[in-house]
Amino acid sequence: MSYQALARKWRPKNFTEVVGQGHVVKALANALDQERIHHAYLFTGTRGVGKTTLARIFAKCLNCEQGMTSSPCGTCGSCEEIDAGRFIDLIEVDAASRTKVEDTRELLDNVQYSPTRGNFKVYLIDEVHMLSGHSFNALLKTLEEPPPHVKFLLATTDSQKLPITVLSRCLQFNLKRLSNDAITTQLKKLLQAEEISFEKNALHALARSADGSMRDSLSLLDQAIAYSDGNVTDIAIHEMLGTVPREFLHKLMQALANSDSAAIMQATQELAQLSADFNGLFVDIIEVLHQVALSQAVPSMLETLEFDAALVKELTGSFSPEDVQLYYQIALIGKRDLYLSTTPQSALEMTLLRMLTFRPTESTKIKIDVAPSPGNTLKKTDTTQKTEKKIKESSESNKAGKPNKNASLKDLSENNEEWPKLVEKLGLQAVSYSLASNCSIESITDETITLHLAYKHEGIATKGAQQRLEKALQEYFGNELKLIIEISSNQLETPAKKKDRAREKIQSQAEKTAESDEAVKALKSQFGAEIIEGSVKPL
Ligand SMILES: [Zn+2]
C-alpha cells in the first residue's frame, strides 16, 4: 500500500471521530436530526483545527444515500465519493487561489441547476476571506436567496476580514484551538493503532510545538516517525524540534531544590553546547513551577498529572509555597528580559542564581535545620554556606535576648500593650508577620494563646502562616503552646492599627508644619498658591 500522510489517513470520517470541537458537533448534529438546516454555515478557527473536515462530514450527512442523518453510513456511493474527494455535488473551492470576481461568477453559474446525484449541492469555500470585494458582492446575491437545494459551507482563519453582510447571512461556528491534552491523547491513540513505540513525554513535546493545531501535530508526528526510525523517544523529538530534553529540566530543578549552584552551572553549560532553545526552557520552568504550586494548593492535582508527575511530586515536597511563588515570578521576569542579556545562557544562569539568592531564609532554615536531605552529598555552595551562617548568627542573637519564659507569658496575659512588642521579637516574615500584626490577644492560658483576627483579614490566616506563628511562639516561650485564631467582626486594637495611627499622627504634624511655614504662607497670600493634598511627606 502506498504511504499516506497521517493527517490524511486519520482525518475524521464522522462526527464522533472529531476531537475537541464538541460544541460545534452537537449543534450540527441537532440541526441534522431535527432537519433544521440553514443555507449557509461559516466555520472559523486557526489552522488545522478541523474546519474543512467538519464541512466535509456535514456534506456527507446531507447527501448520504440512507437519508439525511447526523451519522452517515460511510459505505454508500455518496459517502465513499465524498471521502475520496470526487463527489460531483460537493464543489470545493480554495478562495486563496481564486480571488477574482470572474472565478466567483463562474462558480455560481451552475447554482440554479439541481444536484446531479445527491440531495443537496454543497459549495465548500475554504479561506473565504481571501475573496475580492467584487467577489463577495457576487456571492452575496446568491447567499441572500439561494435555491433550496444549495448549501454554502464557508471556512476561514480570519473572519474579521469578511464583510458584515456576508457574516450576517451565515450561521457562524467558532472552532477552538485544541488543548495539549487533547492532542496528546489523539497522538497516543494513533501511535498505538499504528503499532509504533513511543515515550509519553515525546508526545507532550510534539503537542506543545503544534500549538493547538491537530494537523500540525500530525505532520510533526510524521516527521518524528521518520526521524526516529519508528521509535518516538523524548530525546529524538527534542533533537528534531531543537527544544530542551526533559532530562535537563529535571536536572536544573533538582539542583535548584538542593541549592546547588555548581550543578546549575554545569547543566547550563551543557545546554549551551547543545544550542538549546532557552526561551522554550524558560517556558518549561514556568510550567513546572505552576504545576508545583497547584499541587501544593490542591494535593489531589498530583493524581491527574500525565507528564513530569515524578518531578512535580518531588518538587512539591522540597519547595515551600513561598519559594514556588518567588521562583515563578523570577522566571517570568527572566523570560521577559531574555533578549536584553548578552547570551541566552547568561540569562538563564542569572535567573537561577537569583532564585537561590532570594530564596526566603525562613524556608531555608527549615530545610537545613529540620530536614537535611539525607542523600545530598553535593558540595555546598557559597550561597548556602552564607545563608547558614546568617541563620546561625540570627538564632544565636535570638537566644541571647530571650527573656524569662513564664514571667513574660504572664506579662502578656495581663497587658495587651505587650503584644506589638512581642510580634517584633518573634522573627516572623511575610504572611506570618502580617497575620501576627493584625491579631490582638483574646485570652492566654498556660497551654494556649487565643488571638482575635478581624473578619476582613481572614485571607492571611493561611494554614502555613498559622503554623509558623505557632512555632515561633513555642520557640519564644519554650513550651508546647497551642495557637488558636478566632475570626470576628469586632474591631480590636492590633499592632498594625497602632502603627497606622502613629503614621497618621506624624503625617498630620508634617502637614501642620507646612501650613505654618512663613514661605508657604507668603506663596499662598501673594500667588494664591494651594498645597496639593497628599503631597506633604514627613521627614
Ligand atoms: Zn452514506
Coordinates of C-alpha atoms and ligand atoms in Angstrom, one line a residue:
M1 CA 0.0 0.0 0.0
S2 CA 1.3 3.4 -0.9
Y3 CA 2.3 5.7 2.0
Q4 CA -0.3 8.2 3.2
A5 CA 0.4 11.1 5.5
L6 CA -1.0 10.6 9.0
A7 CA -3.1 13.8 8.8
R8 CA -4.9 12.4 5.7
K9 CA -5.1 8.8 6.9
W10 CA -6.6 9.8 10.2
R11 CA -8.9 12.6 9.0
P12 CA -12.2 12.0 10.9
K13 CA -14.9 10.5 8.8
N14 CA -17.8 11.2 11.0
F15 CA -18.8 13.5 13.9
T16 CA -17.8 11.0 16.6
E17 CA -14.2 10.9 15.5
V18 CA -13.8 14.7 15.6
V19 CA -11.6 15.8 18.5
G20 CA -12.1 18.8 20.7
Q21 CA -15.0 20.5 18.9
G22 CA -17.9 19.1 20.8
H23 CA -19.8 22.3 20.9
V24 CA -19.9 22.6 17.1
V25 CA -20.6 18.9 16.5
K26 CA -23.5 19.0 18.9
A27 CA -25.1 22.0 17.2
L28 CA -24.7 20.5 13.7
A29 CA -25.9 17.0 14.7
N30 CA -29.0 18.5 16.3
A31 CA -29.7 20.6 13.3
L32 CA -29.5 17.5 11.1
D33 CA -31.6 15.3 13.3
Q34 CA -34.3 18.0 13.6
E35 CA -34.0 18.8 9.8
R36 CA -33.5 22.5 10.5
I37 CA -30.7 23.2 8.1
H38 CA -29.6 26.7 7.5
H39 CA -28.5 27.6 3.9
A40 CA -25.0 28.9 4.9
Y41 CA -22.6 27.9 7.6
L42 CA -19.3 29.6 8.4
F43 CA -16.6 27.7 10.2
T44 CA -13.9 29.9 11.8
G45 CA -10.7 29.0 13.7
T46 CA -7.0 28.8 13.4
R47 CA -5.2 26.4 11.0
G48 CA -5.6 22.6 11.4
V49 CA -8.4 22.5 13.9
G50 CA -10.9 20.8 11.6
K51 CA -12.8 23.4 9.7
T52 CA -12.9 21.7 6.3
T53 CA -13.1 18.3 7.9
L54 CA -16.3 19.3 9.7
A55 CA -17.6 20.8 6.5
R56 CA -17.0 17.6 4.6
I57 CA -18.6 15.4 7.2
F58 CA -21.6 17.8 7.2
A59 CA -21.8 17.5 3.4
K60 CA -21.8 13.7 3.8
C61 CA -24.6 13.9 6.4
L62 CA -26.7 15.9 3.9
N63 CA -26.0 13.6 1.0
C64 CA -25.8 10.1 2.5
E65 CA -28.0 7.8 0.4
Q66 CA -29.6 6.4 3.6
G67 CA -31.2 9.8 4.0
M68 CA -30.2 13.0 5.9
T69 CA -28.6 12.0 9.2
S70 CA -26.1 13.1 11.8
S71 CA -24.3 9.7 11.5
P72 CA -23.7 9.0 7.8
C73 CA -23.3 5.3 6.8
G74 CA -19.9 5.8 5.3
T75 CA -20.4 2.9 2.9
C76 CA -22.9 4.2 0.3
G77 CA -21.7 5.6 -3.0
S78 CA -22.1 9.2 -1.9
C79 CA -20.3 8.7 1.4
E80 CA -17.4 6.9 -0.3
E81 CA -17.1 9.5 -3.1
I82 CA -17.1 12.4 -0.6
D83 CA -14.4 10.6 1.5
A84 CA -12.4 10.1 -1.7
G85 CA -12.9 13.8 -2.7
R86 CA -14.7 13.1 -6.0
F87 CA -18.4 13.6 -5.2
I88 CA -19.9 15.7 -8.1
D89 CA -22.3 17.7 -5.9
L90 CA -19.6 18.8 -3.4
I91 CA -17.9 21.7 -5.0
E92 CA -14.7 22.6 -3.1
V93 CA -13.0 25.9 -3.8
D94 CA -9.9 27.3 -2.4
A95 CA -10.7 31.0 -2.4
A96 CA -7.0 31.9 -1.9
S97 CA -6.2 30.8 -5.4
R98 CA -9.5 32.0 -7.0
T99 CA -10.0 35.5 -5.7
K100 CA -11.2 37.2 -8.9
V101 CA -14.9 38.1 -9.5
E102 CA -14.8 36.1 -12.8
D103 CA -13.9 33.0 -10.8
T104 CA -16.8 33.5 -8.4
R105 CA -19.3 34.2 -11.2
E106 CA -18.2 31.1 -13.0
L107 CA -18.5 29.1 -9.8
L108 CA -22.0 30.4 -9.1
D109 CA -23.2 30.0 -12.7
N110 CA -24.4 26.5 -12.0
V111 CA -26.1 27.2 -8.7
Q112 CA -29.7 27.1 -10.1
Y113 CA -29.3 23.6 -11.5
S114 CA -30.4 20.7 -9.3
P115 CA -27.8 18.4 -7.8
T116 CA -26.7 15.6 -10.1
R117 CA -26.5 12.7 -7.6
G118 CA -27.3 13.8 -4.0
N119 CA -30.0 15.7 -2.2
F120 CA -28.0 18.9 -2.0
K121 CA -25.4 20.8 -3.9
V122 CA -22.8 21.8 -1.4
Y123 CA -20.4 24.7 -2.0
L124 CA -17.4 24.4 0.3
I125 CA -15.3 27.6 0.0
D126 CA -12.1 27.5 2.0
E127 CA -10.1 30.6 3.1
V128 CA -13.2 32.6 2.1
H129 CA -11.7 35.9 3.5
M130 CA -9.3 36.0 0.5
L131 CA -12.1 36.8 -2.0
S132 CA -12.0 40.3 -3.5
G133 CA -14.7 42.9 -2.7
H134 CA -16.5 42.3 -6.1
S135 CA -16.4 38.5 -5.5
F136 CA -18.1 39.0 -2.1
N137 CA -20.8 41.1 -3.8
A138 CA -21.3 38.3 -6.4
L139 CA -21.5 35.7 -3.7
L140 CA -23.8 37.9 -1.5
K141 CA -26.6 37.8 -4.2
T142 CA -26.7 34.0 -4.0
L143 CA -26.3 33.9 -0.3
E144 CA -29.4 36.2 0.1
E145 CA -31.8 33.8 -1.8
P146 CA -30.2 30.5 -2.6
P147 CA -32.2 27.8 -4.3
P148 CA -33.4 25.2 -1.7
H149 CA -31.1 22.5 -3.0
V150 CA -27.9 24.6 -2.4
K151 CA -25.9 24.8 0.9
F152 CA -22.9 27.0 1.4
L153 CA -20.1 25.9 3.8
L154 CA -17.6 28.7 4.3
A155 CA -14.3 28.3 6.2
T156 CA -11.8 30.9 7.2
T157 CA -8.9 31.5 9.6
D158 CA -9.7 35.2 9.7
S159 CA -13.4 36.0 10.0
Q160 CA -12.6 39.7 10.7
K161 CA -11.9 40.2 7.0
L162 CA -15.4 39.1 6.0
P163 CA -17.9 41.8 5.1
I164 CA -20.6 42.1 7.8
T165 CA -23.2 41.5 5.1
V166 CA -21.8 38.0 4.5
L167 CA -21.3 37.3 8.2
S168 CA -25.0 38.1 9.0
R169 CA -26.2 35.6 6.4
C170 CA -24.3 32.7 7.8
L171 CA -24.6 30.6 10.9
Q172 CA -21.1 31.0 12.5
F173 CA -19.3 28.3 14.4
N174 CA -16.0 29.2 16.1
L175 CA -13.7 26.2 16.3
K176 CA -11.4 26.1 19.3
R177 CA -7.7 25.6 19.4
L178 CA -7.0 22.1 20.7
S179 CA -5.6 21.6 24.2
N180 CA -2.3 19.9 24.6
D181 CA -4.0 17.1 26.4
A182 CA -6.5 16.6 23.6
I183 CA -3.7 16.5 21.0
T184 CA -1.5 14.1 23.1
T185 CA -4.4 11.7 23.7
Q186 CA -5.1 11.6 19.9
L187 CA -1.4 11.1 19.1
K188 CA -1.2 8.3 21.6
K189 CA -4.3 6.6 20.2
L190 CA -3.0 6.8 16.7
L191 CA 0.5 5.5 17.5
Q192 CA -1.0 2.6 19.3
A193 CA -3.2 1.8 16.3
E194 CA -0.1 2.1 14.0
E195 CA 1.9 -0.1 16.4
I196 CA 4.7 2.4 16.7
S197 CA 6.6 2.6 20.0
F198 CA 6.8 6.0 21.8
E199 CA 7.5 7.8 25.0
K200 CA 4.8 9.8 26.7
N201 CA 6.9 12.9 27.2
A202 CA 7.8 12.9 23.5
L203 CA 4.1 13.3 22.6
H204 CA 3.7 16.1 25.1
A205 CA 6.6 17.9 23.4
L206 CA 5.0 17.4 20.0
A207 CA 1.7 18.7 21.2
R208 CA 3.2 21.8 22.6
S209 CA 5.0 22.5 19.3
A210 CA 1.8 22.1 17.4
D211 CA 0.3 25.0 19.3
G212 CA -3.3 23.9 19.2
S213 CA -3.4 22.6 15.7
M214 CA -4.2 18.9 15.2
R215 CA -2.9 18.9 11.6
D216 CA 0.4 20.4 12.6
S217 CA 0.8 17.8 15.3
L218 CA 0.2 15.0 12.8
S219 CA 2.7 16.5 10.4
L220 CA 5.2 16.8 13.1
L221 CA 4.5 13.2 14.2
D222 CA 5.1 12.0 10.6
Q223 CA 8.4 13.8 10.6
A224 CA 9.2 12.4 14.0
I225 CA 8.5 8.8 13.0
A226 CA 10.8 9.2 10.0
Y227 CA 13.5 11.0 12.1
S228 CA 13.5 8.5 15.0
D229 CA 13.2 5.4 12.7
G230 CA 9.9 4.3 14.2
N231 CA 10.7 4.8 17.9
V232 CA 9.4 8.1 19.0
T233 CA 11.6 8.9 22.1
D234 CA 11.8 12.1 24.1
I235 CA 15.4 12.7 23.1
A236 CA 14.7 12.2 19.4
I237 CA 11.8 14.6 19.4
H238 CA 13.8 17.3 21.2
E239 CA 16.7 16.8 18.7
M240 CA 14.3 17.2 15.9
L241 CA 12.5 20.2 17.3
G242 CA 15.6 21.9 18.7
T243 CA 14.0 22.0 22.2
V244 CA 15.4 21.1 25.5
P245 CA 15.0 17.5 26.7
R246 CA 13.0 17.0 29.9
E247 CA 16.1 15.4 31.4
F248 CA 17.8 18.8 31.6
L249 CA 14.7 20.4 33.1
H250 CA 14.8 17.7 35.8
K251 CA 18.5 18.3 36.5
L252 CA 18.0 22.1 36.8
M253 CA 15.0 21.9 39.1
Q254 CA 16.7 19.3 41.3
A255 CA 19.8 21.5 41.5
L256 CA 17.6 24.4 42.5
A257 CA 15.9 22.3 45.2
N258 CA 19.3 21.4 46.6
S259 CA 20.5 25.0 46.3
D260 CA 23.4 23.5 44.2
S261 CA 24.8 26.3 42.1
A262 CA 27.7 24.2 40.8
A263 CA 25.2 21.7 39.3
I264 CA 23.2 24.6 37.8
M265 CA 26.3 25.9 36.1
Q266 CA 27.2 22.5 34.7
A267 CA 23.7 22.0 33.2
T268 CA 23.6 25.4 31.6
Q269 CA 27.0 24.8 30.0
E270 CA 25.8 21.5 28.5
L271 CA 22.7 23.2 27.3
A272 CA 24.7 26.0 25.6
Q273 CA 26.8 23.3 23.8
L274 CA 23.5 21.8 22.5
S275 CA 22.5 25.2 21.2
A276 CA 19.3 24.7 23.1
D277 CA 16.2 26.8 22.8
F278 CA 16.5 28.8 26.0
N279 CA 13.2 30.6 25.6
G280 CA 11.5 27.2 25.5
L281 CA 13.3 26.2 28.6
F282 CA 12.0 29.2 30.4
V283 CA 8.5 28.2 29.4
D284 CA 9.2 24.7 30.7
I285 CA 10.5 26.0 34.1
I286 CA 7.5 28.3 34.4
E287 CA 5.1 25.5 33.6
V288 CA 6.6 23.1 36.1
L289 CA 6.5 25.7 38.9
H290 CA 2.9 26.4 38.0
Q291 CA 2.2 22.6 38.4
V292 CA 4.1 22.5 41.7
A293 CA 2.1 25.5 43.0
L294 CA -1.2 23.9 42.0
S295 CA -0.2 20.6 43.6
Q296 CA 0.8 22.3 46.8
A297 CA -2.6 24.1 47.0
V298 CA -4.6 21.0 45.9
P299 CA -2.7 17.8 46.5
S300 CA -5.2 15.7 44.5
M301 CA -3.9 17.5 41.4
L302 CA -0.8 15.2 41.5
E303 CA -3.0 12.2 40.7
T304 CA -4.2 13.8 37.4
L305 CA -0.8 14.9 36.2
E306 CA 0.1 13.0 33.0
F307 CA 3.6 14.5 32.5
D308 CA 6.5 15.3 34.8
A309 CA 4.5 13.7 37.6
A310 CA 7.6 12.4 39.4
L311 CA 9.4 15.7 39.1
V312 CA 6.4 17.8 40.2
K313 CA 5.8 15.4 43.2
E314 CA 9.4 15.7 44.3
L315 CA 9.5 19.5 44.0
T316 CA 6.2 19.8 45.8
G317 CA 7.9 18.3 48.8
S318 CA 11.2 20.2 48.6
F319 CA 10.0 23.8 47.9
S320 CA 7.8 25.8 50.2
P321 CA 4.8 27.6 48.6
E322 CA 6.7 30.9 49.1
D323 CA 9.7 29.5 47.2
V324 CA 7.5 28.5 44.3
Q325 CA 5.7 31.8 44.1
L326 CA 9.0 33.7 44.2
Y327 CA 10.7 31.4 41.6
Y328 CA 7.7 31.6 39.3
Q329 CA 7.9 35.4 39.4
I330 CA 11.7 35.4 38.9
A331 CA 11.3 33.0 36.0
L332 CA 8.7 35.2 34.3
I333 CA 10.9 38.2 34.6
G334 CA 13.9 36.2 33.4
K335 CA 11.9 35.2 30.3
R336 CA 10.7 38.7 29.7
D337 CA 14.3 40.1 29.8
L338 CA 15.9 37.2 27.9
Y339 CA 16.5 39.4 24.8
L340 CA 18.3 42.0 26.9
S341 CA 21.1 39.7 28.1
T342 CA 24.3 39.2 26.2
T343 CA 23.7 35.5 25.8
P344 CA 20.7 33.3 26.5
Q345 CA 22.9 31.1 28.7
S346 CA 23.8 34.0 30.9
A347 CA 20.2 35.0 31.2
L348 CA 19.3 31.5 32.4
E349 CA 22.2 31.4 34.8
M350 CA 21.4 34.8 36.3
T351 CA 17.7 33.8 36.7
L352 CA 18.5 30.6 38.5
L353 CA 21.1 32.2 40.7
R354 CA 18.7 35.0 41.5
M355 CA 16.2 32.3 42.7
L356 CA 18.9 30.9 45.0
T357 CA 20.0 34.3 46.3
F358 CA 16.5 35.5 47.2
R359 CA 15.2 32.2 48.5
P360 CA 13.3 33.1 51.6
T361 CA 15.6 32.5 54.6
E362 CA 12.8 31.0 56.7
S363 CA 12.2 28.1 54.4
T364 CA 16.0 27.6 54.0
K365 CA 16.2 27.4 57.8
I366 CA 13.5 24.7 57.9
K367 CA 15.2 22.8 55.1
I368 CA 18.7 22.9 56.6
D369 CA 17.9 22.6 60.3
V370 CA 14.9 20.4 60.3
A371 CA 15.0 18.3 57.2
P372 CA 18.5 17.9 55.8
S373 CA 18.3 15.9 52.6
P374 CA 20.0 12.6 53.5
G375 CA 21.2 11.7 50.0
N376 CA 22.6 15.1 49.3
T377 CA 26.3 14.7 49.2
L378 CA 26.8 17.5 46.7
K379 CA 29.3 20.2 47.7
K380 CA 27.7 23.1 49.4
T381 CA 28.0 26.3 47.6
D382 CA 28.9 29.8 48.8
T383 CA 25.3 30.9 48.8
T384 CA 24.1 28.2 51.1
Q385 CA 27.1 28.5 53.4
K386 CA 26.5 32.2 53.8
T387 CA 22.8 31.7 54.4
E388 CA 23.5 29.1 57.0
K389 CA 26.0 31.4 58.7
K390 CA 23.4 34.2 58.7
I391 CA 20.8 31.9 60.2
K392 CA 23.2 30.8 62.9
E393 CA 24.0 34.3 63.8
S394 CA 20.4 35.4 64.0
S395 CA 19.4 32.3 66.0
E396 CA 22.2 33.0 68.4
S397 CA 21.2 36.6 68.9
N398 CA 17.7 35.4 69.5
K399 CA 18.8 33.1 72.3
A400 CA 20.8 35.9 73.9
G401 CA 17.8 38.2 74.0
K402 CA 15.3 35.6 75.2
P403 CA 13.5 36.8 78.4
N404 CA 12.4 34.7 81.4
K405 CA 9.8 32.4 79.8
N406 CA 7.0 32.1 82.3
A407 CA 7.2 35.7 83.5
S408 CA 6.8 37.1 80.1
L409 CA 3.9 34.9 79.3
K410 CA 2.2 36.2 82.4
D411 CA 3.0 39.8 81.4
L412 CA 1.5 39.2 78.1
S413 CA -1.8 37.9 79.5
E414 CA -2.2 41.0 81.7
N415 CA -1.1 43.6 79.2
N416 CA -2.3 43.8 75.6
E417 CA 0.3 46.5 75.0
E418 CA 3.0 43.9 75.1
W419 CA 1.7 42.0 72.1
P420 CA 3.0 44.5 69.5
K421 CA 6.5 44.4 71.1
L422 CA 6.4 40.6 71.1
V423 CA 5.4 40.4 67.4
E424 CA 8.6 42.3 66.5
K425 CA 10.7 39.9 68.6
L426 CA 9.4 36.7 67.1
G427 CA 11.5 36.9 63.9
L428 CA 8.4 36.4 61.7
Q429 CA 8.4 37.1 57.9
A430 CA 5.9 37.8 55.2
V431 CA 2.5 36.4 55.7
S432 CA 3.1 35.1 59.2
Y433 CA 4.3 38.6 60.3
S434 CA 1.3 40.3 58.8
L435 CA -1.0 37.7 60.4
A436 CA 0.5 38.4 63.9
S437 CA 0.4 42.2 63.3
N438 CA -3.3 42.1 62.6
C439 CA -4.2 40.0 65.6
S440 CA -5.0 41.0 69.1
I441 CA -4.9 38.9 72.3
E442 CA -8.2 37.3 73.3
S443 CA -7.0 35.1 76.1
I444 CA -4.0 33.3 77.4
T445 CA -3.7 30.1 79.5
D446 CA -0.6 28.1 80.3
E447 CA -1.2 25.9 77.2
T448 CA -3.0 28.1 74.7
I449 CA -2.8 31.6 73.2
T450 CA -6.1 32.7 71.6
L451 CA -5.8 35.5 69.2
H452 CA -8.5 37.7 67.6
L453 CA -8.4 38.4 63.8
A454 CA -10.8 40.8 62.2
Y455 CA -13.0 39.3 59.6
K456 CA -11.6 41.4 56.7
H457 CA -8.1 40.0 57.3
E458 CA -9.3 36.4 57.2
G459 CA -7.4 35.7 54.0
I460 CA -4.0 36.0 55.6
A461 CA -4.8 33.3 58.2
T462 CA -3.4 30.6 56.0
K463 CA -2.6 27.2 57.5
G464 CA 1.1 27.8 56.8
A465 CA 1.2 31.2 58.4
Q466 CA -0.7 29.9 61.5
Q467 CA 1.8 27.0 61.9
R468 CA 4.8 29.3 61.6
L469 CA 3.3 31.8 64.1
E470 CA 2.6 28.9 66.5
K471 CA 6.1 27.6 66.1
A472 CA 7.6 31.0 66.7
L473 CA 5.6 31.4 69.9
Q474 CA 6.6 27.9 71.1
E475 CA 10.2 28.7 70.5
Y476 CA 10.0 32.0 72.2
F477 CA 8.2 30.8 75.3
G478 CA 9.9 27.4 75.2
N479 CA 6.8 25.3 75.8
E480 CA 4.2 23.5 73.8
L481 CA 1.8 26.4 73.4
K482 CA -1.2 25.9 71.2
L483 CA -2.3 28.8 69.0
I484 CA -6.0 29.4 68.3
I485 CA -7.1 32.2 65.9
E486 CA -10.7 33.4 66.2
I487 CA -12.1 35.3 63.3
S488 CA -14.6 38.0 64.4
S489 CA -16.2 41.1 63.1
N490 CA -15.1 43.2 66.1
Q491 CA -12.6 45.9 65.5
L492 CA -9.9 45.5 68.2
E493 CA -6.6 47.1 68.8
T494 CA -3.8 45.4 66.8
P495 CA -0.1 46.1 66.2
A496 CA -0.9 47.0 62.6
K497 CA -3.5 49.5 63.6
K498 CA -1.3 51.1 66.2
K499 CA 1.4 51.6 63.5
D500 CA -1.2 53.1 61.1
R501 CA -2.3 55.6 63.8
A502 CA 1.3 56.6 64.5
R503 CA 1.9 57.2 60.8
E504 CA -1.3 59.3 60.6
K505 CA -0.1 61.4 63.6
I506 CA 3.3 62.1 62.1
Q507 CA 1.6 63.0 58.8
S508 CA -0.8 65.5 60.3
Q509 CA 2.0 67.1 62.2
A510 CA 4.0 67.4 59.0
E511 CA 1.0 69.0 57.3
K512 CA 0.6 71.5 60.1
T513 CA 4.2 72.4 60.0
A514 CA 4.0 73.0 56.3
E515 CA 0.8 75.2 56.7
S516 CA 2.5 77.4 59.3
D517 CA 5.8 77.8 57.3
E518 CA 6.4 81.5 56.5
A519 CA 7.4 80.9 52.9
V520 CA 4.3 78.8 52.3
K521 CA 2.1 81.4 53.8
A522 CA 3.7 84.1 51.6
L523 CA 3.2 82.0 48.5
K524 CA -0.4 81.4 49.4
S525 CA -1.3 85.0 50.1
Q526 CA 0.7 86.6 47.1
F527 CA 0.2 84.0 44.4
G528 CA -3.0 82.2 45.5
A529 CA -1.0 79.0 45.9
E530 CA -2.5 75.9 47.4
I531 CA -0.9 72.8 48.9
I532 CA -1.8 69.8 46.8
E533 CA -3.5 67.2 49.1
G534 CA -1.3 64.3 50.0
S535 CA 1.9 65.9 48.7
V536 CA 3.3 66.7 52.1
K537 CA 5.6 63.9 53.3
P538 CA 7.0 63.7 56.9
L539 CA 10.8 63.9 57.1
Ligands
ZN1 ZN -23.9 7.0 3.2

